[in-house]
């Protein structure tokens, strides 16, 4: 690209990755235009009004997983804190309540098989090869629940190496929530970008990216166009193939269909009281997670906070069975599943509902799903997409993070920072006078 106009980058997508890239480039002295299809920043981070649930409930990601170095550093910078997950996890199977085990059954055999695996294969094939015997029935169920529920993945496509990285290499128990929600973090990042004079345009849907005369142009659905020296596409994977792209970039984007991208349905129910506290004759006052054998298999509370809210979670391939339902129907489905699990009357449960929301990310026009997971092809495609691009088009987002935390806010933040640095290293606009916010240290991170 021409170095004479080397100060302007257009970023498509104001989610965590786009905002992080924007801040990084702004600090390097770049002029940045940030284009967002929604009427808000944050992307899949979707804070709901505190008036609905008594706190800023999360319609999108809610938890911090593992070490999350970028996330925790940014929270400290923003003056935000983390609340660790507390409480007791329970199972309900066929109406029987039991406390959830802290580790998977036959965990020793599982970890040994994972450690000895030399060639990657799908999780389904791994289970068939190593744990087909009847004695491993419960282990098969746990693995499948983890892959479908935690990773929103299809076991027939998910990488076993990816599972190994997640189960063996990461501190799975180190979970928490942002006090005030991820929305507070987005507000902080957005404010930082504005202080660095980024131009942020909401309600701006991009239909095409073109290259012309050494410049890159983002064309909008309403006819507007934004030209820059480089463009960063920081949008969810499914949207990359919906945008018209230059030939070389289009070929790269087409490869993303071989990567994994799962769906999530999230149902949030606020009750007048903690109606689950005495279910099954048990003391569930400190309930954290509830794992059931109903249509909505996973529920969690806001413990130790007193909000009488339950969040239902359905993810992975099983969301296809409910993809056609609207929000009211999903709420009804969630209440029915919860009533069955708790063995209480549906009408009785409904009478206690104060507010309810259901978010089906697969039907969201600007997401087409929830988050990515590792397939057998993911890592090699990531390398291709993240390499420097001669036409000035760069890719960013949680799906392109090469670490263990794929599919998380941490992955998005880390990818946004790395994309900005890759762009700068490629010579797309080295700043003569880096801009710094008041009080910013000379070295980030």
mmCIF file of N, CA and C in Angstrom, residues 327-398:
data_model
loop_
_atom_site.group_PDB
_atom_site.id
_atom_site.type_symbol
_atom_site.label_atom_id
_atom_site.label_comp_id
_atom_site.label_asym_id
_atom_site.label_seq_id
_atom_site.Cartn_x
_atom_site.Cartn_y
_atom_site.Cartn_z
ATOM 1 N N UNK A 327 -38.699 -15.493 20.607
ATOM 2 C CA UNK A 327 -38.265 -15.267 21.988
ATOM 3 C C UNK A 327 -39.292 -15.759 23.000
ATOM 4 N N UNK A 328 -40.568 -15.464 22.770
ATOM 5 C CA UNK A 328 -41.603 -15.889 23.717
ATOM 6 C C UNK A 328 -41.666 -17.407 23.811
ATOM 7 N N UNK A 329 -41.501 -18.080 22.685
ATOM 8 C CA UNK A 329 -41.537 -19.545 22.680
ATOM 9 C C UNK A 329 -40.326 -20.128 23.392
ATOM 10 N N UNK A 330 -39.179 -19.480 23.261
ATOM 11 C CA UNK A 330 -37.983 -19.946 23.966
ATOM 12 C C UNK A 330 -38.124 -19.760 25.472
ATOM 13 N N UNK A 331 -38.707 -18.649 25.885
ATOM 14 C CA UNK A 331 -38.951 -18.439 27.317
ATOM 15 C C UNK A 331 -39.887 -19.517 27.847
ATOM 16 N N UNK A 332 -40.936 -19.824 27.099
ATOM 17 C CA UNK A 332 -41.876 -20.878 27.494
ATOM 18 C C UNK A 332 -41.162 -22.226 27.587
ATOM 19 N N UNK A 333 -40.288 -22.500 26.618
ATOM 20 C CA UNK A 333 -39.513 -23.744 26.632
ATOM 21 C C UNK A 333 -38.629 -23.809 27.872
ATOM 22 N N UNK A 334 -37.986 -22.697 28.197
ATOM 23 C CA UNK A 334 -37.126 -22.658 29.371
ATOM 24 C C UNK A 334 -37.888 -22.881 30.656
ATOM 25 N N UNK A 335 -39.028 -22.246 30.789
ATOM 26 C CA UNK A 335 -39.845 -22.425 31.991
ATOM 27 C C UNK A 335 -40.341 -23.858 32.113
ATOM 28 N N UNK A 336 -40.731 -24.458 31.001
ATOM 29 C CA UNK A 336 -41.195 -25.853 31.026
ATOM 30 C C UNK A 336 -40.076 -26.794 31.451
ATOM 31 N N UNK A 337 -38.870 -26.566 30.903
ATOM 32 C CA UNK A 337 -37.727 -27.407 31.259
ATOM 33 C C UNK A 337 -37.372 -27.245 32.730
ATOM 34 N N UNK A 338 -37.419 -26.018 33.220
ATOM 35 C CA UNK A 338 -37.078 -25.761 34.616
ATOM 36 C C UNK A 338 -38.114 -26.362 35.556
ATOM 37 N N UNK A 339 -39.392 -26.233 35.198
ATOM 38 C CA UNK A 339 -40.454 -26.814 36.027
ATOM 39 C C UNK A 339 -40.292 -28.324 36.124
ATOM 40 N N UNK A 340 -39.939 -28.950 35.005
ATOM 41 C CA UNK A 340 -39.730 -30.399 35.005
ATOM 42 C C UNK A 340 -38.540 -30.773 35.882
ATOM 43 N N UNK A 341 -37.440 -30.036 35.739
ATOM 44 C CA UNK A 341 -36.235 -30.345 36.511
ATOM 45 C C UNK A 341 -36.477 -30.193 38.007
ATOM 46 N N UNK A 342 -37.170 -29.129 38.392
ATOM 47 C CA UNK A 342 -37.400 -28.854 39.816
ATOM 48 C C UNK A 342 -38.611 -29.592 40.369
ATOM 49 N N UNK A 343 -39.352 -30.245 39.461
ATOM 50 C CA UNK A 343 -40.568 -30.979 39.846
ATOM 51 C C UNK A 343 -41.573 -30.058 40.530
ATOM 52 N N UNK A 344 -41.851 -28.941 39.857
ATOM 53 C CA UNK A 344 -42.868 -28.003 40.339
ATOM 54 C C UNK A 344 -43.845 -27.733 39.201
ATOM 55 N N UNK A 345 -45.008 -27.236 39.522
ATOM 56 C CA UNK A 345 -46.005 -26.938 38.512
ATOM 57 C C UNK A 345 -45.592 -25.770 37.634
ATOM 58 N N UNK A 346 -45.836 -25.895 36.331
ATOM 59 C CA UNK A 346 -45.454 -24.836 35.401
ATOM 60 C C UNK A 346 -46.200 -23.538 35.711
ATOM 61 N N UNK A 347 -47.485 -23.625 35.964
ATOM 62 C CA UNK A 347 -48.264 -22.422 36.270
ATOM 63 C C UNK A 347 -47.757 -21.747 37.542
ATOM 64 N N UNK A 348 -47.414 -22.562 38.523
ATOM 65 C CA UNK A 348 -46.867 -22.018 39.773
ATOM 66 C C UNK A 348 -45.560 -21.277 39.498
ATOM 67 N N UNK A 349 -44.713 -21.869 38.664
ATOM 68 C CA UNK A 349 -43.428 -21.248 38.343
ATOM 69 C C UNK A 349 -43.646 -19.934 37.592
ATOM 70 N N UNK A 350 -44.566 -19.947 36.648
ATOM 71 C CA UNK A 350 -44.830 -18.748 35.847
ATOM 72 C C UNK A 350 -45.305 -17.576 36.699
ATOM 73 N N UNK A 351 -46.088 -17.871 37.709
ATOM 74 C CA UNK A 351 -46.621 -16.797 38.549
ATOM 75 C C UNK A 351 -45.518 -16.024 39.272
ATOM 76 N N UNK A 352 -44.382 -16.652 39.443
ATOM 77 C CA UNK A 352 -43.285 -15.985 40.137
ATOM 78 C C UNK A 352 -42.339 -15.220 39.231
ATOM 79 N N UNK A 353 -42.582 -15.257 37.910
ATOM 80 C CA UNK A 353 -41.675 -14.597 36.967
ATOM 81 C C UNK A 353 -41.891 -13.086 36.970
ATOM 82 N N UNK A 354 -40.809 -12.349 37.144
ATOM 83 C CA UNK A 354 -40.850 -10.882 37.118
ATOM 84 C C UNK A 354 -40.477 -10.360 35.735
ATOM 85 N N UNK A 355 -39.449 -10.935 35.141
ATOM 86 C CA UNK A 355 -39.029 -10.561 33.788
ATOM 87 C C UNK A 355 -38.295 -11.733 33.161
ATOM 88 N N UNK A 356 -38.280 -11.764 31.839
ATOM 89 C CA UNK A 356 -37.668 -12.886 31.126
ATOM 90 C C UNK A 356 -37.164 -12.426 29.766
ATOM 91 N N UNK A 357 -36.026 -12.975 29.368
ATOM 92 C CA UNK A 357 -35.473 -12.719 28.035
ATOM 93 C C UNK A 357 -34.899 -14.016 27.496
ATOM 94 N N UNK A 358 -34.901 -14.139 26.176
ATOM 95 C CA UNK A 358 -34.255 -15.267 25.512
ATOM 96 C C UNK A 358 -33.479 -14.731 24.318
ATOM 97 N N UNK A 359 -32.241 -15.123 24.202
ATOM 98 C CA UNK A 359 -31.383 -14.679 23.102
ATOM 99 C C UNK A 359 -30.921 -15.900 22.331
ATOM 100 N N UNK A 360 -31.267 -15.961 21.058
ATOM 101 C CA UNK A 360 -30.829 -17.040 20.174
ATOM 102 C C UNK A 360 -29.802 -16.446 19.220
ATOM 103 N N UNK A 361 -28.534 -16.663 19.500
ATOM 104 C CA UNK A 361 -27.486 -16.014 18.724
ATOM 105 C C UNK A 361 -27.443 -16.478 17.278
ATOM 106 N N UNK A 362 -27.954 -17.661 16.997
ATOM 107 C CA UNK A 362 -27.981 -18.140 15.621
ATOM 108 C C UNK A 362 -28.899 -17.333 14.727
ATOM 109 N N UNK A 363 -29.867 -16.634 15.332
ATOM 110 C CA UNK A 363 -30.806 -15.823 14.559
ATOM 111 C C UNK A 363 -30.425 -14.344 14.555
ATOM 112 N N UNK A 364 -29.314 -14.018 15.188
ATOM 113 C CA UNK A 364 -28.847 -12.637 15.210
ATOM 114 C C UNK A 364 -28.186 -12.318 13.865
ATOM 115 N N UNK A 365 -28.706 -11.313 13.168
ATOM 116 C CA UNK A 365 -28.237 -11.001 11.816
ATOM 117 C C UNK A 365 -26.774 -10.587 11.770
ATOM 118 N N UNK A 366 -26.241 -10.073 12.871
ATOM 119 C CA UNK A 366 -24.864 -9.591 12.882
ATOM 120 C C UNK A 366 -23.922 -10.508 13.665
ATOM 121 N N UNK A 367 -24.360 -11.745 13.889
ATOM 122 C CA UNK A 367 -23.502 -12.733 14.551
ATOM 123 C C UNK A 367 -23.604 -14.097 13.880
ATOM 124 N N UNK A 368 -24.834 -14.561 13.624
ATOM 125 C CA UNK A 368 -25.088 -15.877 13.009
ATOM 126 C C UNK A 368 -24.585 -17.031 13.868
ATOM 127 N N UNK A 369 -24.447 -16.781 15.148
ATOM 128 C CA UNK A 369 -23.973 -17.802 16.060
ATOM 129 C C UNK A 369 -23.316 -17.150 17.257
ATOM 130 N N UNK A 370 -22.743 -17.981 18.129
ATOM 131 C CA UNK A 370 -22.222 -17.459 19.396
ATOM 132 C C UNK A 370 -20.705 -17.307 19.417
ATOM 133 N N UNK A 371 -19.992 -18.403 19.195
ATOM 134 C CA UNK A 371 -18.533 -18.322 19.229
ATOM 135 C C UNK A 371 -17.919 -19.538 18.552
ATOM 136 N N UNK A 372 -16.623 -19.457 18.315
ATOM 137 C CA UNK A 372 -15.932 -20.469 17.516
ATOM 138 C C UNK A 372 -15.381 -21.597 18.378
ATOM 139 N N UNK A 373 -15.050 -22.685 17.719
ATOM 140 C CA UNK A 373 -14.366 -23.798 18.369
ATOM 141 C C UNK A 373 -13.359 -24.396 17.392
ATOM 142 N N UNK A 374 -12.439 -25.185 17.921
ATOM 143 C CA UNK A 374 -11.336 -25.719 17.122
ATOM 144 C C UNK A 374 -11.774 -26.978 16.382
ATOM 145 N N UNK A 375 -11.626 -26.963 15.057
ATOM 146 C CA UNK A 375 -11.801 -28.163 14.241
ATOM 147 C C UNK A 375 -10.418 -28.673 13.844
ATOM 148 N N UNK A 376 -10.391 -29.731 13.049
ATOM 149 C CA UNK A 376 -9.107 -30.272 12.602
ATOM 150 C C UNK A 376 -8.379 -29.290 11.683
ATOM 151 N N UNK A 377 -9.104 -28.351 11.089
ATOM 152 C CA UNK A 377 -8.506 -27.416 10.132
ATOM 153 C C UNK A 377 -8.263 -26.027 10.705
ATOM 154 N N UNK A 378 -8.749 -25.764 11.896
ATOM 155 C CA UNK A 378 -8.738 -24.395 12.422
ATOM 156 C C UNK A 378 -7.353 -23.773 12.474
ATOM 157 N N UNK A 379 -6.384 -24.460 13.039
ATOM 158 C CA UNK A 379 -5.082 -23.835 13.284
ATOM 159 C C UNK A 379 -4.370 -23.438 11.989
ATOM 160 N N UNK A 380 -4.429 -24.287 10.963
ATOM 161 C CA UNK A 380 -3.738 -23.927 9.721
ATOM 162 C C UNK A 380 -4.452 -22.775 9.010
ATOM 163 N N UNK A 381 -5.785 -22.724 9.127
ATOM 164 C CA UNK A 381 -6.529 -21.623 8.510
ATOM 165 C C UNK A 381 -6.260 -20.324 9.257
ATOM 166 N N UNK A 382 -6.159 -20.400 10.575
ATOM 167 C CA UNK A 382 -5.809 -19.207 11.350
ATOM 168 C C UNK A 382 -4.494 -18.610 10.865
ATOM 169 N N UNK A 383 -3.507 -19.460 10.619
ATOM 170 C CA UNK A 383 -2.196 -18.981 10.174
ATOM 171 C C UNK A 383 -2.301 -18.228 8.855
ATOM 172 N N UNK A 384 -3.131 -18.748 7.954
ATOM 173 C CA UNK A 384 -3.319 -18.089 6.658
ATOM 174 C C UNK A 384 -4.033 -16.751 6.813
ATOM 175 N N UNK A 385 -5.062 -16.726 7.635
ATOM 176 C CA UNK A 385 -5.853 -15.513 7.794
ATOM 177 C C UNK A 385 -5.097 -14.422 8.543
ATOM 178 N N UNK A 386 -4.226 -14.817 9.444
ATOM 179 C CA UNK A 386 -3.530 -13.838 10.281
ATOM 180 C C UNK A 386 -2.224 -13.348 9.668
ATOM 181 N N UNK A 387 -1.828 -13.920 8.546
ATOM 182 C CA UNK A 387 -0.607 -13.469 7.896
ATOM 183 C C UNK A 387 -0.840 -12.109 7.248
ATOM 184 N N UNK A 388 0.233 -11.354 7.058
ATOM 185 C CA UNK A 388 0.121 -10.029 6.454
ATOM 186 C C UNK A 388 -0.472 -10.140 5.059
ATOM 187 N N UNK A 389 -1.367 -9.214 4.730
ATOM 188 C CA UNK A 389 -2.090 -9.277 3.468
ATOM 189 C C UNK A 389 -1.671 -8.122 2.571
ATOM 190 N N UNK A 390 -1.227 -8.438 1.359
ATOM 191 C CA UNK A 390 -0.714 -7.409 0.455
ATOM 192 C C UNK A 390 -1.788 -6.439 -0.012
ATOM 193 N N UNK A 391 -3.077 -6.847 0.042
ATOM 194 C CA UNK A 391 -4.131 -5.940 -0.422
ATOM 195 C C UNK A 391 -4.663 -5.038 0.688
ATOM 196 N N UNK A 392 -4.056 -5.107 1.862
ATOM 197 C CA UNK A 392 -4.426 -4.192 2.931
ATOM 198 C C UNK A 392 -5.644 -4.591 3.727
ATOM 199 N N UNK A 393 -6.116 -5.831 3.575
ATOM 200 C CA UNK A 393 -7.272 -6.318 4.327
ATOM 201 C C UNK A 393 -6.786 -7.306 5.383
ATOM 202 N N UNK A 394 -7.132 -7.060 6.632
ATOM 203 C CA UNK A 394 -6.699 -7.895 7.744
ATOM 204 C C UNK A 394 -7.920 -8.468 8.460
ATOM 205 N N UNK A 395 -7.721 -9.614 9.098
ATOM 206 C CA UNK A 395 -8.797 -10.277 9.833
ATOM 207 C C UNK A 395 -8.493 -10.252 11.328
ATOM 208 N N UNK A 396 -9.541 -10.125 12.132
ATOM 209 C CA UNK A 396 -9.365 -10.147 13.581
ATOM 210 C C UNK A 396 -10.624 -10.696 14.235
ATOM 211 N N UNK A 397 -10.464 -11.194 15.473
ATOM 212 C CA UNK A 397 -11.612 -11.704 16.213
ATOM 213 C C UNK A 397 -11.268 -12.927 17.028
ATOM 214 N N UNK A 398 -12.183 -13.308 17.917
ATOM 215 C CA UNK A 398 -11.917 -14.431 18.819
ATOM 216 C C UNK A 398 -11.604 -15.715 18.078
#
